[in-house]
Amino acid sequence: MGSVPSRTVSAQAAAGLTALYPGSFDPPTNGHLDLIERGARLFGRLIVAVLRNTEKAPLFTTGERVEMLREATRSIPHVEVAEFEGLLVDFARQCGASAVLRGIRAISDYEYEMQMALMNRRLDPQVETVFLMPAEAYSYVSSRLIKEVYRLGGSIQGLVPPLVEARLRAKWRP
Ligand SMILES: Nc1ncnc2c1ncn2[C@@H]1O[C@H](COP(=O)(O)OP(=O)(O)O)[C@@H](O)[C@H]1O
Ligand SMILES: [Mg+2]
């Protein structure tokens, strides 16, 4: 009692690891940034990986999403932003990442996230998926809802970084 050596050891071990945080980020929200800040505190290197969508038609190009994320994460140490396509586990191997970071907002995220995590584990048992919860204030924020509310004229202030709001404005109210 009192000392927690095993926790200290694993925190040190995690601090040396590279983690990948993959997603669409169309656009990045404060929920994503909350998760990035938490991940950057846990891992030695956190690579935010923007998926080059093939099926969904994104609002922002991959380049725009990468730019927004770079700007929004500039002050967070050991965070990098990259883009990828293809199998996540292949990109993880290329980056030397041993963990994949994902966010769970509510029970509704759980089913899909568990499927993905178990499929990725089957594809590469070396890569571990780690789930983090955002601050409650962002637990209902999704990129989809942000786009919908903004498009209909509602306020999204405080839910996305100001630079993202400016980009949305430029897209829809030039
Ligand atoms: N507000 C939020 N709080 C915490 N995690 C979030 C939030 N919004 C999205 N995420 C998580 O970030 C990851 C990427 O989300 P998203 O950009 O929607 O890409 P994807 O197309 O992979 O779902 C997912 O794990 C998602 O659950
Ligand atoms: Mg999503």
mmCIF file of C-alpha atoms and ligand atoms in Angstrom:
data_model
loop_
_atom_site.group_PDB
_atom_site.id
_atom_site.type_symbol
_atom_site.label_atom_id
_atom_site.label_comp_id
_atom_site.label_asym_id
_atom_site.label_seq_id
_atom_site.Cartn_x
_atom_site.Cartn_y
_atom_site.Cartn_z
ATOM 1 C CA MET A 1 0.000 0.000 0.000
ATOM 2 C CA GLY A 2 1.126 3.533 -0.605
ATOM 3 C CA SER A 3 3.568 2.834 -3.384
ATOM 4 C CA VAL A 4 2.415 2.023 -6.885
ATOM 5 C CA PRO A 5 5.546 0.722 -8.606
ATOM 6 C CA SER A 6 3.795 -1.167 -11.386
ATOM 7 C CA ARG A 7 1.895 1.926 -12.478
ATOM 8 C CA THR A 8 5.090 3.963 -12.505
ATOM 9 C CA VAL A 9 6.832 1.371 -14.630
ATOM 10 C CA SER A 10 4.048 1.127 -17.164
ATOM 11 C CA ALA A 11 3.729 4.909 -17.405
ATOM 12 C CA GLN A 12 7.437 5.096 -18.157
ATOM 13 C CA ALA A 13 7.123 2.331 -20.723
ATOM 14 C CA ALA A 14 4.175 4.037 -22.396
ATOM 15 C CA ALA A 15 6.073 7.323 -22.503
ATOM 16 C CA GLY A 16 8.553 5.726 -24.881
ATOM 17 C CA LEU A 17 5.916 4.366 -27.230
ATOM 18 C CA THR A 18 4.606 5.742 -30.477
ATOM 19 C CA ALA A 19 0.839 5.850 -30.870
ATOM 20 C CA LEU A 20 -1.256 6.512 -33.930
ATOM 21 C CA TYR A 21 -4.515 8.443 -33.680
ATOM 22 C CA PRO A 22 -6.390 7.736 -36.910
ATOM 23 C CA GLY A 23 -9.591 9.340 -38.091
ATOM 24 C CA SER A 24 -11.392 11.382 -40.708
ATOM 25 C CA PHE A 25 -11.141 14.700 -38.823
ATOM 26 C CA ASP A 26 -13.604 16.321 -41.245
ATOM 27 C CA PRO A 27 -13.217 18.799 -39.571
ATOM 28 C CA PRO A 28 -11.134 18.475 -36.385
ATOM 29 C CA THR A 29 -13.155 19.335 -33.261
ATOM 30 C CA ASN A 30 -12.266 20.230 -29.693
ATOM 31 C CA GLY A 31 -13.200 16.631 -28.841
ATOM 32 C CA HIS A 32 -10.405 15.401 -31.124
ATOM 33 C CA LEU A 33 -8.020 17.952 -29.585
ATOM 34 C CA ASP A 34 -8.984 16.895 -26.064
ATOM 35 C CA LEU A 35 -8.063 13.331 -26.995
ATOM 36 C CA ILE A 36 -4.809 14.430 -28.651
ATOM 37 C CA GLU A 37 -3.778 16.315 -25.496
ATOM 38 C CA ARG A 38 -4.515 13.284 -23.339
ATOM 39 C CA GLY A 39 -2.682 10.970 -25.754
ATOM 40 C CA ALA A 40 0.343 13.265 -25.943
ATOM 41 C CA ARG A 41 0.665 13.068 -22.163
ATOM 42 C CA LEU A 42 0.656 9.267 -22.246
ATOM 43 C CA PHE A 43 2.834 8.514 -25.253
ATOM 44 C CA GLY A 44 6.299 9.608 -26.294
ATOM 45 C CA ARG A 45 5.155 10.317 -29.842
ATOM 46 C CA LEU A 46 1.631 10.729 -31.102
ATOM 47 C CA ILE A 47 0.952 10.676 -34.819
ATOM 48 C CA VAL A 48 -2.438 12.014 -35.814
ATOM 49 C CA ALA A 49 -3.245 10.126 -39.015
ATOM 50 C CA VAL A 50 -5.777 11.601 -41.411
ATOM 51 C CA LEU A 51 -7.526 8.992 -43.498
ATOM 52 C CA ARG A 52 -7.696 9.781 -47.207
ATOM 53 C CA ASN A 53 -11.359 8.903 -47.561
ATOM 54 C CA THR A 54 -12.331 6.877 -50.543
ATOM 55 C CA GLU A 55 -16.010 6.169 -49.831
ATOM 56 C CA LYS A 56 -17.317 9.188 -47.933
ATOM 57 C CA ALA A 57 -17.166 12.494 -49.785
ATOM 58 C CA PRO A 58 -15.422 14.730 -47.252
ATOM 59 C CA LEU A 59 -16.153 18.439 -46.865
ATOM 60 C CA PHE A 60 -12.456 19.262 -46.481
ATOM 61 C CA THR A 61 -9.652 17.831 -48.606
ATOM 62 C CA THR A 62 -7.064 15.671 -46.893
ATOM 63 C CA GLY A 63 -4.568 18.516 -47.256
ATOM 64 C CA GLU A 64 -6.937 20.965 -45.566
ATOM 65 C CA ARG A 65 -7.585 18.564 -42.693
ATOM 66 C CA VAL A 66 -3.851 17.987 -42.201
ATOM 67 C CA GLU A 67 -3.231 21.757 -42.226
ATOM 68 C CA MET A 68 -5.975 22.443 -39.675
ATOM 69 C CA LEU A 69 -4.659 19.708 -37.366
ATOM 70 C CA ARG A 70 -1.043 20.954 -37.667
ATOM 71 C CA GLU A 71 -2.130 24.460 -36.767
ATOM 72 C CA ALA A 72 -4.368 23.348 -33.917
ATOM 73 C CA THR A 73 -1.730 21.043 -32.370
ATOM 74 C CA ARG A 74 1.283 23.324 -32.854
ATOM 75 C CA SER A 75 1.692 23.950 -29.119
ATOM 76 C CA ILE A 76 1.241 20.323 -28.015
ATOM 77 C CA PRO A 77 4.591 18.545 -27.640
ATOM 78 C CA HIS A 78 5.416 15.298 -29.481
ATOM 79 C CA VAL A 79 2.424 15.480 -31.808
ATOM 80 C CA GLU A 80 2.840 14.965 -35.543
ATOM 81 C CA VAL A 81 0.230 14.956 -38.289
ATOM 82 C CA ALA A 82 0.327 12.638 -41.287
ATOM 83 C CA GLU A 83 -2.070 11.291 -43.893
ATOM 84 C CA PHE A 84 -2.585 7.680 -44.828
ATOM 85 C CA GLU A 85 -4.621 5.262 -46.859
ATOM 86 C CA GLY A 86 -4.858 1.499 -46.834
ATOM 87 C CA LEU A 87 -4.724 -0.740 -43.812
ATOM 88 C CA LEU A 88 -4.235 1.022 -40.502
ATOM 89 C CA VAL A 89 -1.974 -1.766 -39.194
ATOM 90 C CA ASP A 90 0.327 -1.367 -42.213
ATOM 91 C CA PHE A 91 0.665 2.346 -41.541
ATOM 92 C CA ALA A 92 1.215 1.647 -37.838
ATOM 93 C CA ARG A 93 4.073 -0.698 -38.716
ATOM 94 C CA GLN A 94 5.580 1.899 -41.072
ATOM 95 C CA CYS A 95 5.516 4.471 -38.262
ATOM 96 C CA GLY A 96 6.818 2.082 -35.622
ATOM 97 C CA ALA A 97 3.605 2.613 -33.677
ATOM 98 C CA SER A 98 2.661 -0.023 -31.139
ATOM 99 C CA ALA A 99 -0.605 1.583 -30.099
ATOM 100 C CA VAL A 100 -3.674 2.946 -31.837
ATOM 101 C CA LEU A 101 -5.566 5.634 -29.964
ATOM 102 C CA ARG A 102 -9.323 5.938 -30.346
ATOM 103 C CA GLY A 103 -11.993 7.883 -28.512
ATOM 104 C CA ILE A 104 -15.142 6.553 -26.889
ATOM 105 C CA ARG A 105 -17.777 9.233 -26.411
ATOM 106 C CA ALA A 106 -20.744 7.081 -25.474
ATOM 107 C CA ILE A 107 -21.922 3.482 -25.540
ATOM 108 C CA SER A 108 -22.965 4.059 -29.144
ATOM 109 C CA ASP A 109 -19.275 4.308 -30.160
ATOM 110 C CA TYR A 110 -18.417 1.070 -28.416
ATOM 111 C CA GLU A 111 -19.741 -1.502 -30.857
ATOM 112 C CA TYR A 112 -18.035 -0.108 -33.935
ATOM 113 C CA GLU A 113 -14.817 0.663 -32.074
ATOM 114 C CA MET A 114 -14.658 -2.841 -30.624
ATOM 115 C CA GLN A 115 -15.129 -4.383 -34.075
ATOM 116 C CA MET A 116 -12.326 -2.266 -35.500
ATOM 117 C CA ALA A 117 -10.015 -2.958 -32.571
ATOM 118 C CA LEU A 118 -10.527 -6.711 -32.756
ATOM 119 C CA MET A 119 -10.105 -6.793 -36.532
ATOM 120 C CA ASN A 120 -6.911 -4.759 -36.240
ATOM 121 C CA ARG A 121 -5.696 -7.105 -33.506
ATOM 122 C CA ARG A 122 -6.304 -10.058 -35.797
ATOM 123 C CA LEU A 123 -4.424 -8.320 -38.612
ATOM 124 C CA ASP A 124 -1.527 -7.431 -36.336
ATOM 125 C CA PRO A 125 -1.491 -8.757 -32.753
ATOM 126 C CA GLN A 126 1.455 -6.459 -31.955
ATOM 127 C CA VAL A 127 -0.666 -3.320 -32.245
ATOM 128 C CA GLU A 128 -2.784 -2.547 -29.187
ATOM 129 C CA THR A 129 -5.821 -0.256 -29.387
ATOM 130 C CA VAL A 130 -6.135 2.172 -26.491
ATOM 131 C CA PHE A 131 -9.406 3.997 -25.765
ATOM 132 C CA LEU A 132 -9.643 7.331 -24.016
ATOM 133 C CA MET A 133 -12.687 9.313 -22.940
ATOM 134 C CA PRO A 134 -12.889 13.019 -23.715
ATOM 135 C CA ALA A 135 -13.958 15.635 -21.175
ATOM 136 C CA GLU A 136 -17.739 15.413 -20.688
ATOM 137 C CA ALA A 137 -18.119 18.784 -22.380
ATOM 138 C CA TYR A 138 -17.115 17.166 -25.694
ATOM 139 C CA SER A 139 -18.857 13.833 -25.299
ATOM 140 C CA TYR A 140 -21.638 14.792 -27.717
ATOM 141 C CA VAL A 141 -19.425 16.540 -30.276
ATOM 142 C CA SER A 142 -18.935 14.897 -33.651
ATOM 143 C CA SER A 143 -17.622 16.273 -36.931
ATOM 144 C CA ARG A 144 -20.892 15.309 -38.580
ATOM 145 C CA LEU A 145 -22.997 17.263 -36.090
ATOM 146 C CA ILE A 146 -20.672 20.279 -36.233
ATOM 147 C CA LYS A 147 -21.115 20.470 -40.015
ATOM 148 C CA GLU A 148 -24.871 20.075 -39.773
ATOM 149 C CA VAL A 149 -25.371 22.699 -37.058
ATOM 150 C CA TYR A 150 -23.029 25.194 -38.706
ATOM 151 C CA ARG A 151 -24.608 24.735 -42.133
ATOM 152 C CA LEU A 152 -28.010 25.487 -40.631
ATOM 153 C CA GLY A 153 -26.714 28.666 -38.981
ATOM 154 C CA GLY A 154 -26.249 27.421 -35.391
ATOM 155 C CA SER A 155 -23.344 28.404 -33.159
ATOM 156 C CA ILE A 156 -20.451 25.977 -32.823
ATOM 157 C CA GLN A 157 -18.335 28.343 -30.759
ATOM 158 C CA GLY A 158 -16.217 26.510 -28.204
ATOM 159 C CA LEU A 159 -16.733 23.173 -29.927
ATOM 160 C CA VAL A 160 -14.068 23.601 -32.612
ATOM 161 C CA PRO A 161 -10.822 25.609 -32.672
ATOM 162 C CA PRO A 162 -11.342 29.168 -34.030
ATOM 163 C CA LEU A 163 -9.255 28.304 -37.107
ATOM 164 C CA VAL A 164 -11.675 25.507 -37.963
ATOM 165 C CA GLU A 165 -14.647 27.831 -37.552
ATOM 166 C CA ALA A 166 -12.969 30.273 -39.937
ATOM 167 C CA ARG A 167 -12.461 27.502 -42.501
ATOM 168 C CA LEU A 168 -16.098 26.467 -42.216
ATOM 169 C CA ARG A 169 -17.173 30.064 -42.715
ATOM 170 C CA ALA A 170 -14.993 30.341 -45.823
ATOM 171 C CA LYS A 171 -16.489 27.120 -47.232
ATOM 172 C CA TRP A 172 -20.110 28.051 -46.766
ATOM 173 C CA ARG A 173 -20.294 31.844 -46.530
ATOM 174 C CA PRO A 174 -17.532 33.109 -48.787
HETATM 175 N N1 LIG B 1 -15.853 14.553 -29.328
HETATM 176 C C1 LIG B 1 -15.032 13.499 -29.312
HETATM 177 N N2 LIG B 1 -14.490 13.082 -28.156
HETATM 178 C C2 LIG B 1 -13.691 11.994 -28.125
HETATM 179 N N3 LIG B 1 -13.365 11.252 -29.181
HETATM 180 C C3 LIG B 1 -13.872 11.627 -30.345
HETATM 181 C C4 LIG B 1 -14.722 12.769 -30.490
HETATM 182 N N4 LIG B 1 -15.076 12.882 -31.799
HETATM 183 C C5 LIG B 1 -14.473 11.853 -32.419
HETATM 184 N N5 LIG B 1 -13.765 11.103 -31.570
HETATM 185 C C6 LIG B 1 -12.996 9.892 -31.839
HETATM 186 O O1 LIG B 1 -11.912 10.220 -32.671
HETATM 187 C C7 LIG B 1 -11.679 9.152 -33.586
HETATM 188 C C8 LIG B 1 -11.741 9.689 -34.999
HETATM 189 O O2 LIG B 1 -13.042 10.131 -35.247
HETATM 190 P P1 LIG B 1 -13.514 10.608 -36.681
HETATM 191 O O3 LIG B 1 -12.763 11.822 -37.082
HETATM 192 O O4 LIG B 1 -15.000 10.675 -36.664
HETATM 193 O O5 LIG B 1 -13.006 9.480 -37.637
HETATM 194 P P2 LIG B 1 -13.675 8.064 -38.003
HETATM 195 O O6 LIG B 1 -14.144 8.270 -39.418
HETATM 196 O O7 LIG B 1 -12.538 7.112 -37.882
HETATM 197 O O8 LIG B 1 -14.797 7.837 -37.028
HETATM 198 C C9 LIG B 1 -12.731 8.092 -33.263
HETATM 199 O O9 LIG B 1 -12.167 7.155 -32.360
HETATM 200 C C10 LIG B 1 -13.822 8.857 -32.584
HETATM 201 O O10 LIG B 1 -14.549 8.044 -31.683
HETATM 202 MG MG MG B 2 -16.542 9.038 -36.611
#
